[in-house]
Amino acid sequence: MSMEVIRKAYQATEEGFLSVVTKQWPMNPQIAAVGSCCLVGVICGGILYIANLGDSRAVLGRVVRATGEVLAIQLSSEHNVAIESVRQEMHSLHPDDSKIVVLKHNVWRVKGLIQISRSIGDVYLKKAEFNKEPLYAKFRVREGFKRPILSSDPSISVHELQQHDQFLIFASDGLWEHLSNQDAVDIVQNNPHNGIARRLIKAALQEAAKKREMRYSDLKKIDRGVRRHFHDDITVVVVFLDSNLVSRASSVRGPPLSVRGGGVPLPSRTLAPCAAPMET
């Protein structure tokens, strides 16, 4: 397991989806505008690898010895042009395009179309041959382009797990739009493990309802297609860590030790993960 292995896995996923788009383009050209964020966490030998494309987020809950409080630590970096540093990155990558990022309806968007600067898919902004008719006009870049506008290269960080690391929250931006990192960590820390991801989603929806000055029960009654105007889609996974296993994993030599505690010998040059979450 290494950063390079993870990078190759992302590349293989991107190339695999591109092949699907290429095959389906004649029958279903709108597939060229389909894309996804991609957030990955791998635990191997007591080391946590976090890789990200787009604006999903991974947050760690860590106990502070002195106070017993659980601190929220953000582990991933996001690729959303609402963030000034991401806009600057896009301008530096496309110095010849003054309109690479534009403010549209008070929201920053790449070419006025999409908020994220990196993704899996969205090949209509990566390969010019898919940015033409019969793709819907709303997705087409009028002036065309010679090199990819979006990237599929993930941001990857590496963290050595500590005994006081309690859990990890992986969630799409729909959660973080309504809950701060610390809010989410506090909810996980102060409630039973079972059903905790659903509880986080409910807390976010309650906040979304409050912002619209409506009741949560009324928000839930709104049809899903219409509800997109009230809040973004939300996906959440919570992984609880066993400090004893993390400690053992970091000191064991030989076959990698998963968070479940079983040895997982792997053939060389494999992309298979060498760890599995203990509880979700």
PDB file of N, CA and C in Angstrom, residues 182-253:
ATOM      1  N   GLN A 182     -16.781  19.917  13.944  1.00  0.00           N
ATOM      2  CA  GLN A 182     -16.911  19.647  15.375  1.00  0.00           C
ATOM      3  C   GLN A 182     -18.330  19.210  15.735  1.00  0.00           C
ATOM      4  N   ASP A 183     -19.326  19.811  15.088  1.00  0.00           N
ATOM      5  CA  ASP A 183     -20.719  19.392  15.323  1.00  0.00           C
ATOM      6  C   ASP A 183     -20.883  17.906  15.021  1.00  0.00           C
ATOM      7  N   ALA A 184     -20.364  17.480  13.879  1.00  0.00           N
ATOM      8  CA  ALA A 184     -20.494  16.085  13.466  1.00  0.00           C
ATOM      9  C   ALA A 184     -19.765  15.155  14.432  1.00  0.00           C
ATOM     10  N   VAL A 185     -18.558  15.535  14.824  1.00  0.00           N
ATOM     11  CA  VAL A 185     -17.780  14.714  15.763  1.00  0.00           C
ATOM     12  C   VAL A 185     -18.495  14.611  17.105  1.00  0.00           C
ATOM     13  N   ASP A 186     -19.070  15.699  17.580  1.00  0.00           N
ATOM     14  CA  ASP A 186     -19.788  15.677  18.862  1.00  0.00           C
ATOM     15  C   ASP A 186     -20.992  14.741  18.810  1.00  0.00           C
ATOM     16  N   ILE A 187     -21.697  14.747  17.686  1.00  0.00           N
ATOM     17  CA  ILE A 187     -22.860  13.865  17.536  1.00  0.00           C
ATOM     18  C   ILE A 187     -22.428  12.400  17.596  1.00  0.00           C
ATOM     19  N   VAL A 188     -21.346  12.070  16.889  1.00  0.00           N
ATOM     20  CA  VAL A 188     -20.861  10.684  16.891  1.00  0.00           C
ATOM     21  C   VAL A 188     -20.384  10.280  18.280  1.00  0.00           C
ATOM     22  N   GLN A 189     -19.669  11.176  18.950  1.00  0.00           N
ATOM     23  CA  GLN A 189     -19.116  10.867  20.271  1.00  0.00           C
ATOM     24  C   GLN A 189     -20.201  10.674  21.325  1.00  0.00           C
ATOM     25  N   ASN A 190     -21.297  11.395  21.219  1.00  0.00           N
ATOM     26  CA  ASN A 190     -22.295  11.420  22.294  1.00  0.00           C
ATOM     27  C   ASN A 190     -23.517  10.547  22.034  1.00  0.00           C
ATOM     28  N   ASN A 191     -23.432   9.678  21.023  1.00  0.00           N
ATOM     29  CA  ASN A 191     -24.575   8.817  20.710  1.00  0.00           C
ATOM     30  C   ASN A 191     -24.123   7.393  20.446  1.00  0.00           C
ATOM     31  N   PRO A 192     -25.061   6.432  20.545  1.00  0.00           N
ATOM     32  CA  PRO A 192     -24.706   5.023  20.292  1.00  0.00           C
ATOM     33  C   PRO A 192     -24.165   4.823  18.872  1.00  0.00           C
ATOM     34  N   HIS A 193     -23.289   3.827  18.734  1.00  0.00           N
ATOM     35  CA  HIS A 193     -22.710   3.544  17.421  1.00  0.00           C
ATOM     36  C   HIS A 193     -23.773   3.159  16.406  1.00  0.00           C
ATOM     37  N   ASN A 194     -24.696   2.321  16.828  1.00  0.00           N
ATOM     38  CA  ASN A 194     -25.687   1.792  15.899  1.00  0.00           C
ATOM     39  C   ASN A 194     -26.572   2.916  15.338  1.00  0.00           C
ATOM     40  N   GLY A 195     -26.623   3.016  14.017  1.00  0.00           N
ATOM     41  CA  GLY A 195     -27.456   4.034  13.374  1.00  0.00           C
ATOM     42  C   GLY A 195     -26.876   5.429  13.388  1.00  0.00           C
ATOM     43  N   ILE A 196     -25.573   5.565  13.654  1.00  0.00           N
ATOM     44  CA  ILE A 196     -24.984   6.892  13.832  1.00  0.00           C
ATOM     45  C   ILE A 196     -24.919   7.676  12.517  1.00  0.00           C
ATOM     46  N   ALA A 197     -24.710   6.999  11.389  1.00  0.00           N
ATOM     47  CA  ALA A 197     -24.673   7.717  10.108  1.00  0.00           C
ATOM     48  C   ALA A 197     -26.040   8.325   9.802  1.00  0.00           C
ATOM     49  N   ARG A 198     -27.089   7.560  10.073  1.00  0.00           N
ATOM     50  CA  ARG A 198     -28.450   8.067   9.852  1.00  0.00           C
ATOM     51  C   ARG A 198     -28.727   9.254  10.770  1.00  0.00           C
ATOM     52  N   ARG A 199     -28.202   9.199  11.994  1.00  0.00           N
ATOM     53  CA  ARG A 199     -28.400  10.306  12.940  1.00  0.00           C
ATOM     54  C   ARG A 199     -27.718  11.585  12.433  1.00  0.00           C
ATOM     55  N   LEU A 200     -26.547  11.445  11.836  1.00  0.00           N
ATOM     56  CA  LEU A 200     -25.853  12.606  11.274  1.00  0.00           C
ATOM     57  C   LEU A 200     -26.666  13.224  10.137  1.00  0.00           C
ATOM     58  N   ILE A 201     -27.224  12.382   9.283  1.00  0.00           N
ATOM     59  CA  ILE A 201     -28.035  12.882   8.174  1.00  0.00           C
ATOM     60  C   ILE A 201     -29.261  13.626   8.709  1.00  0.00           C
ATOM     61  N   LYS A 202     -29.893  13.057   9.731  1.00  0.00           N
ATOM     62  CA  LYS A 202     -31.071  13.710  10.306  1.00  0.00           C
ATOM     63  C   LYS A 202     -30.707  15.073  10.885  1.00  0.00           C
ATOM     64  N   ALA A 203     -29.567  15.160  11.561  1.00  0.00           N
ATOM     65  CA  ALA A 203     -29.128  16.436  12.137  1.00  0.00           C
ATOM     66  C   ALA A 203     -28.910  17.476  11.043  1.00  0.00           C
ATOM     67  N   ALA A 204     -28.332  17.037   9.911  1.00  0.00           N
ATOM     68  CA  ALA A 204     -28.101  17.963   8.796  1.00  0.00           C
ATOM     69  C   ALA A 204     -29.425  18.433   8.191  1.00  0.00           C
ATOM     70  N   LEU A 205     -30.378  17.510   8.047  1.00  0.00           N
ATOM     71  CA  LEU A 205     -31.676  17.869   7.476  1.00  0.00           C
ATOM     72  C   LEU A 205     -32.452  18.799   8.408  1.00  0.00           C
ATOM     73  N   GLN A 206     -32.293  18.594   9.713  1.00  0.00           N
ATOM     74  CA  GLN A 206     -32.944  19.491  10.675  1.00  0.00           C
ATOM     75  C   GLN A 206     -32.399  20.911  10.529  1.00  0.00           C
ATOM     76  N   GLU A 207     -31.089  21.019  10.300  1.00  0.00           N
ATOM     77  CA  GLU A 207     -30.483  22.330  10.084  1.00  0.00           C
ATOM     78  C   GLU A 207     -30.957  22.944   8.776  1.00  0.00           C
ATOM     79  N   ALA A 208     -31.075  22.109   7.740  1.00  0.00           N
ATOM     80  CA  ALA A 208     -31.556  22.601   6.436  1.00  0.00           C
ATOM     81  C   ALA A 208     -32.982  23.136   6.562  1.00  0.00           C
ATOM     82  N   ALA A 209     -33.820  22.418   7.335  1.00  0.00           N
ATOM     83  CA  ALA A 209     -35.204  22.860   7.545  1.00  0.00           C
ATOM     84  C   ALA A 209     -35.236  24.174   8.309  1.00  0.00           C
ATOM     85  N   LYS A 210     -34.382  24.285   9.322  1.00  0.00           N
ATOM     86  CA  LYS A 210     -34.336  25.496  10.145  1.00  0.00           C
ATOM     87  C   LYS A 210     -33.955  26.715   9.299  1.00  0.00           C
ATOM     88  N   LYS A 211     -33.003  26.528   8.383  1.00  0.00           N
ATOM     89  CA  LYS A 211     -32.571  27.630   7.521  1.00  0.00           C
ATOM     90  C   LYS A 211     -33.697  28.099   6.606  1.00  0.00           C
ATOM     91  N   ARG A 212     -34.601  27.174   6.255  1.00  0.00           N
ATOM     92  CA  ARG A 212     -35.740  27.522   5.401  1.00  0.00           C
ATOM     93  C   ARG A 212     -36.979  27.895   6.222  1.00  0.00           C
ATOM     94  N   GLU A 213     -36.783  27.965   7.539  1.00  0.00           N
ATOM     95  CA  GLU A 213     -37.869  28.308   8.455  1.00  0.00           C
ATOM     96  C   GLU A 213     -39.065  27.367   8.270  1.00  0.00           C
ATOM     97  N   MET A 214     -38.768  26.083   8.237  1.00  0.00           N
ATOM     98  CA  MET A 214     -39.822  25.078   8.125  1.00  0.00           C
ATOM     99  C   MET A 214     -39.525  23.931   9.083  1.00  0.00           C
ATOM    100  N   ARG A 215     -40.511  23.090   9.310  1.00  0.00           N
ATOM    101  CA  ARG A 215     -40.333  21.964  10.211  1.00  0.00           C
ATOM    102  C   ARG A 215     -39.645  20.808   9.477  1.00  0.00           C
ATOM    103  N   TYR A 216     -38.861  20.044  10.236  1.00  0.00           N
ATOM    104  CA  TYR A 216     -38.178  18.876   9.677  1.00  0.00           C
ATOM    105  C   TYR A 216     -39.190  17.907   9.070  1.00  0.00           C
ATOM    106  N   SER A 217     -40.299  17.699   9.753  1.00  0.00           N
ATOM    107  CA  SER A 217     -41.325  16.763   9.269  1.00  0.00           C
ATOM    108  C   SER A 217     -41.898  17.219   7.920  1.00  0.00           C
ATOM    109  N   ASP A 218     -42.010  18.539   7.729  1.00  0.00           N
ATOM    110  CA  ASP A 218     -42.520  19.052   6.457  1.00  0.00           C
ATOM    111  C   ASP A 218     -41.484  18.894   5.344  1.00  0.00           C
ATOM    112  N   LEU A 219     -40.205  19.090   5.695  1.00  0.00           N
ATOM    113  CA  LEU A 219     -39.137  18.908   4.718  1.00  0.00           C
ATOM    114  C   LEU A 219     -39.119  17.468   4.211  1.00  0.00           C
ATOM    115  N   LYS A 220     -39.320  16.526   5.109  1.00  0.00           N
ATOM    116  CA  LYS A 220     -39.287  15.103   4.755  1.00  0.00           C
ATOM    117  C   LYS A 220     -40.416  14.732   3.789  1.00  0.00           C
ATOM    118  N   LYS A 221     -41.477  15.504   3.797  1.00  0.00           N
ATOM    119  CA  LYS A 221     -42.630  15.195   2.936  1.00  0.00           C
ATOM    120  C   LYS A 221     -42.422  15.650   1.492  1.00  0.00           C
ATOM    121  N   ILE A 222     -41.434  16.523   1.293  1.00  0.00           N
ATOM    122  CA  ILE A 222     -41.200  17.061  -0.049  1.00  0.00           C
ATOM    123  C   ILE A 222     -40.598  15.981  -0.946  1.00  0.00           C
ATOM    124  N   ASP A 223     -41.083  15.888  -2.160  1.00  0.00           N
ATOM    125  CA  ASP A 223     -40.590  14.896  -3.114  1.00  0.00           C
ATOM    126  C   ASP A 223     -39.087  15.055  -3.319  1.00  0.00           C
ATOM    127  N   ARG A 224     -38.387  13.928  -3.461  1.00  0.00           N
ATOM    128  CA  ARG A 224     -36.922  13.963  -3.558  1.00  0.00           C
ATOM    129  C   ARG A 224     -36.424  14.833  -4.706  1.00  0.00           C
ATOM    130  N   GLY A 225     -37.104  14.787  -5.834  1.00  0.00           N
ATOM    131  CA  GLY A 225     -36.673  15.602  -6.958  1.00  0.00           C
ATOM    132  C   GLY A 225     -36.725  17.093  -6.667  1.00  0.00           C
ATOM    133  N   VAL A 226     -37.765  17.496  -5.933  1.00  0.00           N
ATOM    134  CA  VAL A 226     -37.936  18.906  -5.562  1.00  0.00           C
ATOM    135  C   VAL A 226     -37.018  19.265  -4.395  1.00  0.00           C
ATOM    136  N   ARG A 227     -36.763  18.295  -3.540  1.00  0.00           N
ATOM    137  CA  ARG A 227     -35.977  18.565  -2.322  1.00  0.00           C
ATOM    138  C   ARG A 227     -34.549  18.998  -2.630  1.00  0.00           C
ATOM    139  N   ARG A 228     -34.088  18.719  -3.829  1.00  0.00           N
ATOM    140  CA  ARG A 228     -32.733  19.149  -4.206  1.00  0.00           C
ATOM    141  C   ARG A 228     -32.598  20.664  -4.105  1.00  0.00           C
ATOM    142  N   HIS A 229     -33.712  21.381  -4.182  1.00  0.00           N
ATOM    143  CA  HIS A 229     -33.690  22.844  -4.047  1.00  0.00           C
ATOM    144  C   HIS A 229     -33.528  23.268  -2.585  1.00  0.00           C
ATOM    145  N   PHE A 230     -33.726  22.321  -1.650  1.00  0.00           N
ATOM    146  CA  PHE A 230     -33.652  22.632  -0.222  1.00  0.00           C
ATOM    147  C   PHE A 230     -32.335  22.152   0.401  1.00  0.00           C
ATOM    148  N   HIS A 231     -31.814  21.030  -0.119  1.00  0.00           N
ATOM    149  CA  HIS A 231     -30.520  20.547   0.379  1.00  0.00           C
ATOM    150  C   HIS A 231     -29.917  19.600  -0.643  1.00  0.00           C
ATOM    151  N   ASP A 232     -28.595  19.465  -0.591  1.00  0.00           N
ATOM    152  CA  ASP A 232     -27.878  18.579  -1.500  1.00  0.00           C
ATOM    153  C   ASP A 232     -28.055  17.130  -1.032  1.00  0.00           C
ATOM    154  N   ASP A 233     -27.712  16.182  -1.916  1.00  0.00           N
ATOM    155  CA  ASP A 233     -27.742  14.786  -1.483  1.00  0.00           C
ATOM    156  C   ASP A 233     -26.656  14.555  -0.425  1.00  0.00           C
ATOM    157  N   ILE A 234     -26.883  13.588   0.452  1.00  0.00           N
ATOM    158  CA  ILE A 234     -25.970  13.347   1.577  1.00  0.00           C
ATOM    159  C   ILE A 234     -25.635  11.861   1.657  1.00  0.00           C
ATOM    160  N   THR A 235     -24.355  11.552   1.685  1.00  0.00           N
ATOM    161  CA  THR A 235     -23.883  10.190   1.915  1.00  0.00           C
ATOM    162  C   THR A 235     -22.910  10.222   3.088  1.00  0.00           C
ATOM    163  N   VAL A 236     -23.079   9.304   4.040  1.00  0.00           N
ATOM    164  CA  VAL A 236     -22.236   9.292   5.247  1.00  0.00           C
ATOM    165  C   VAL A 236     -21.806   7.857   5.578  1.00  0.00           C
ATOM    166  N   VAL A 237     -20.535   7.698   5.915  1.00  0.00           N
ATOM    167  CA  VAL A 237     -20.014   6.446   6.477  1.00  0.00           C
ATOM    168  C   VAL A 237     -19.211   6.811   7.719  1.00  0.00           C
ATOM    169  N   VAL A 238     -19.454   6.102   8.819  1.00  0.00           N
ATOM    170  CA  VAL A 238     -18.676   6.316  10.041  1.00  0.00           C
ATOM    171  C   VAL A 238     -17.922   5.023  10.350  1.00  0.00           C
ATOM    172  N   VAL A 239     -16.615   5.135  10.537  1.00  0.00           N
ATOM    173  CA  VAL A 239     -15.768   3.987  10.845  1.00  0.00           C
ATOM    174  C   VAL A 239     -15.208   4.168  12.255  1.00  0.00           C
ATOM    175  N   PHE A 240     -15.502   3.214  13.136  1.00  0.00           N
ATOM    176  CA  PHE A 240     -14.971   3.271  14.503  1.00  0.00           C
ATOM    177  C   PHE A 240     -13.665   2.489  14.575  1.00  0.00           C
ATOM    178  N   LEU A 241     -12.686   3.056  15.280  1.00  0.00           N
ATOM    179  CA  LEU A 241     -11.350   2.476  15.370  1.00  0.00           C
ATOM    180  C   LEU A 241     -11.144   1.811  16.727  1.00  0.00           C
ATOM    181  N   ASP A 242     -10.489   0.667  16.723  1.00  0.00           N
ATOM    182  CA  ASP A 242     -10.113  -0.024  17.963  1.00  0.00           C
ATOM    183  C   ASP A 242      -8.666   0.338  18.251  1.00  0.00           C
ATOM    184  N   SER A 243      -8.437   1.091  19.330  1.00  0.00           N
ATOM    185  CA  SER A 243      -7.088   1.595  19.618  1.00  0.00           C
ATOM    186  C   SER A 243      -6.078   0.467  19.835  1.00  0.00           C
ATOM    187  N   ASN A 244      -6.529  -0.653  20.393  1.00  0.00           N
ATOM    188  CA  ASN A 244      -5.617  -1.779  20.610  1.00  0.00           C
ATOM    189  C   ASN A 244      -5.138  -2.360  19.285  1.00  0.00           C
ATOM    190  N   LEU A 245      -6.059  -2.501  18.337  1.00  0.00           N
ATOM    191  CA  LEU A 245      -5.685  -3.036  17.033  1.00  0.00           C
ATOM    192  C   LEU A 245      -4.810  -2.051  16.262  1.00  0.00           C
ATOM    193  N   VAL A 246      -5.131  -0.760  16.379  1.00  0.00           N
ATOM    194  CA  VAL A 246      -4.315   0.262  15.716  1.00  0.00           C
ATOM    195  C   VAL A 246      -2.894   0.224  16.253  1.00  0.00           C
ATOM    196  N   SER A 247      -2.764   0.083  17.582  1.00  0.00           N
ATOM    197  CA  SER A 247      -1.450   0.027  18.221  1.00  0.00           C
ATOM    198  C   SER A 247      -0.681  -1.211  17.768  1.00  0.00           C
ATOM    199  N   ARG A 248      -1.364  -2.348  17.715  1.00  0.00           N
ATOM    200  CA  ARG A 248      -0.718  -3.581  17.263  1.00  0.00           C
ATOM    201  C   ARG A 248      -0.291  -3.471  15.815  1.00  0.00           C
ATOM    202  N   ALA A 249      -1.174  -2.898  14.990  1.00  0.00           N
ATOM    203  CA  ALA A 249      -0.901  -2.806  13.557  1.00  0.00           C
ATOM    204  C   ALA A 249       0.346  -1.987  13.276  1.00  0.00           C
ATOM    205  N   SER A 250       0.557  -0.933  14.065  1.00  0.00           N
ATOM    206  CA  SER A 250       1.697  -0.043  13.820  1.00  0.00           C
ATOM    207  C   SER A 250       3.017  -0.674  14.253  1.00  0.00           C
ATOM    208  N   SER A 251       2.943  -1.720  15.115  1.00  0.00           N
ATOM    209  CA  SER A 251       4.175  -2.317  15.622  1.00  0.00           C
ATOM    210  C   SER A 251       4.474  -3.676  15.004  1.00  0.00           C
ATOM    211  N   VAL A 252       3.485  -4.263  14.338  1.00  0.00           N
ATOM    212  CA  VAL A 252       3.660  -5.597  13.764  1.00  0.00           C
ATOM    213  C   VAL A 252       4.492  -5.530  12.492  1.00  0.00           C
ATOM    214  N   ARG A 253       5.421  -6.449  12.362  1.00  0.00           N
ATOM    215  CA  ARG A 253       6.177  -6.580  11.123  1.00  0.00           C
ATOM    216  C   ARG A 253       5.688  -7.837  10.407  1.00  0.00           C
TER     217      ARG A 253
END
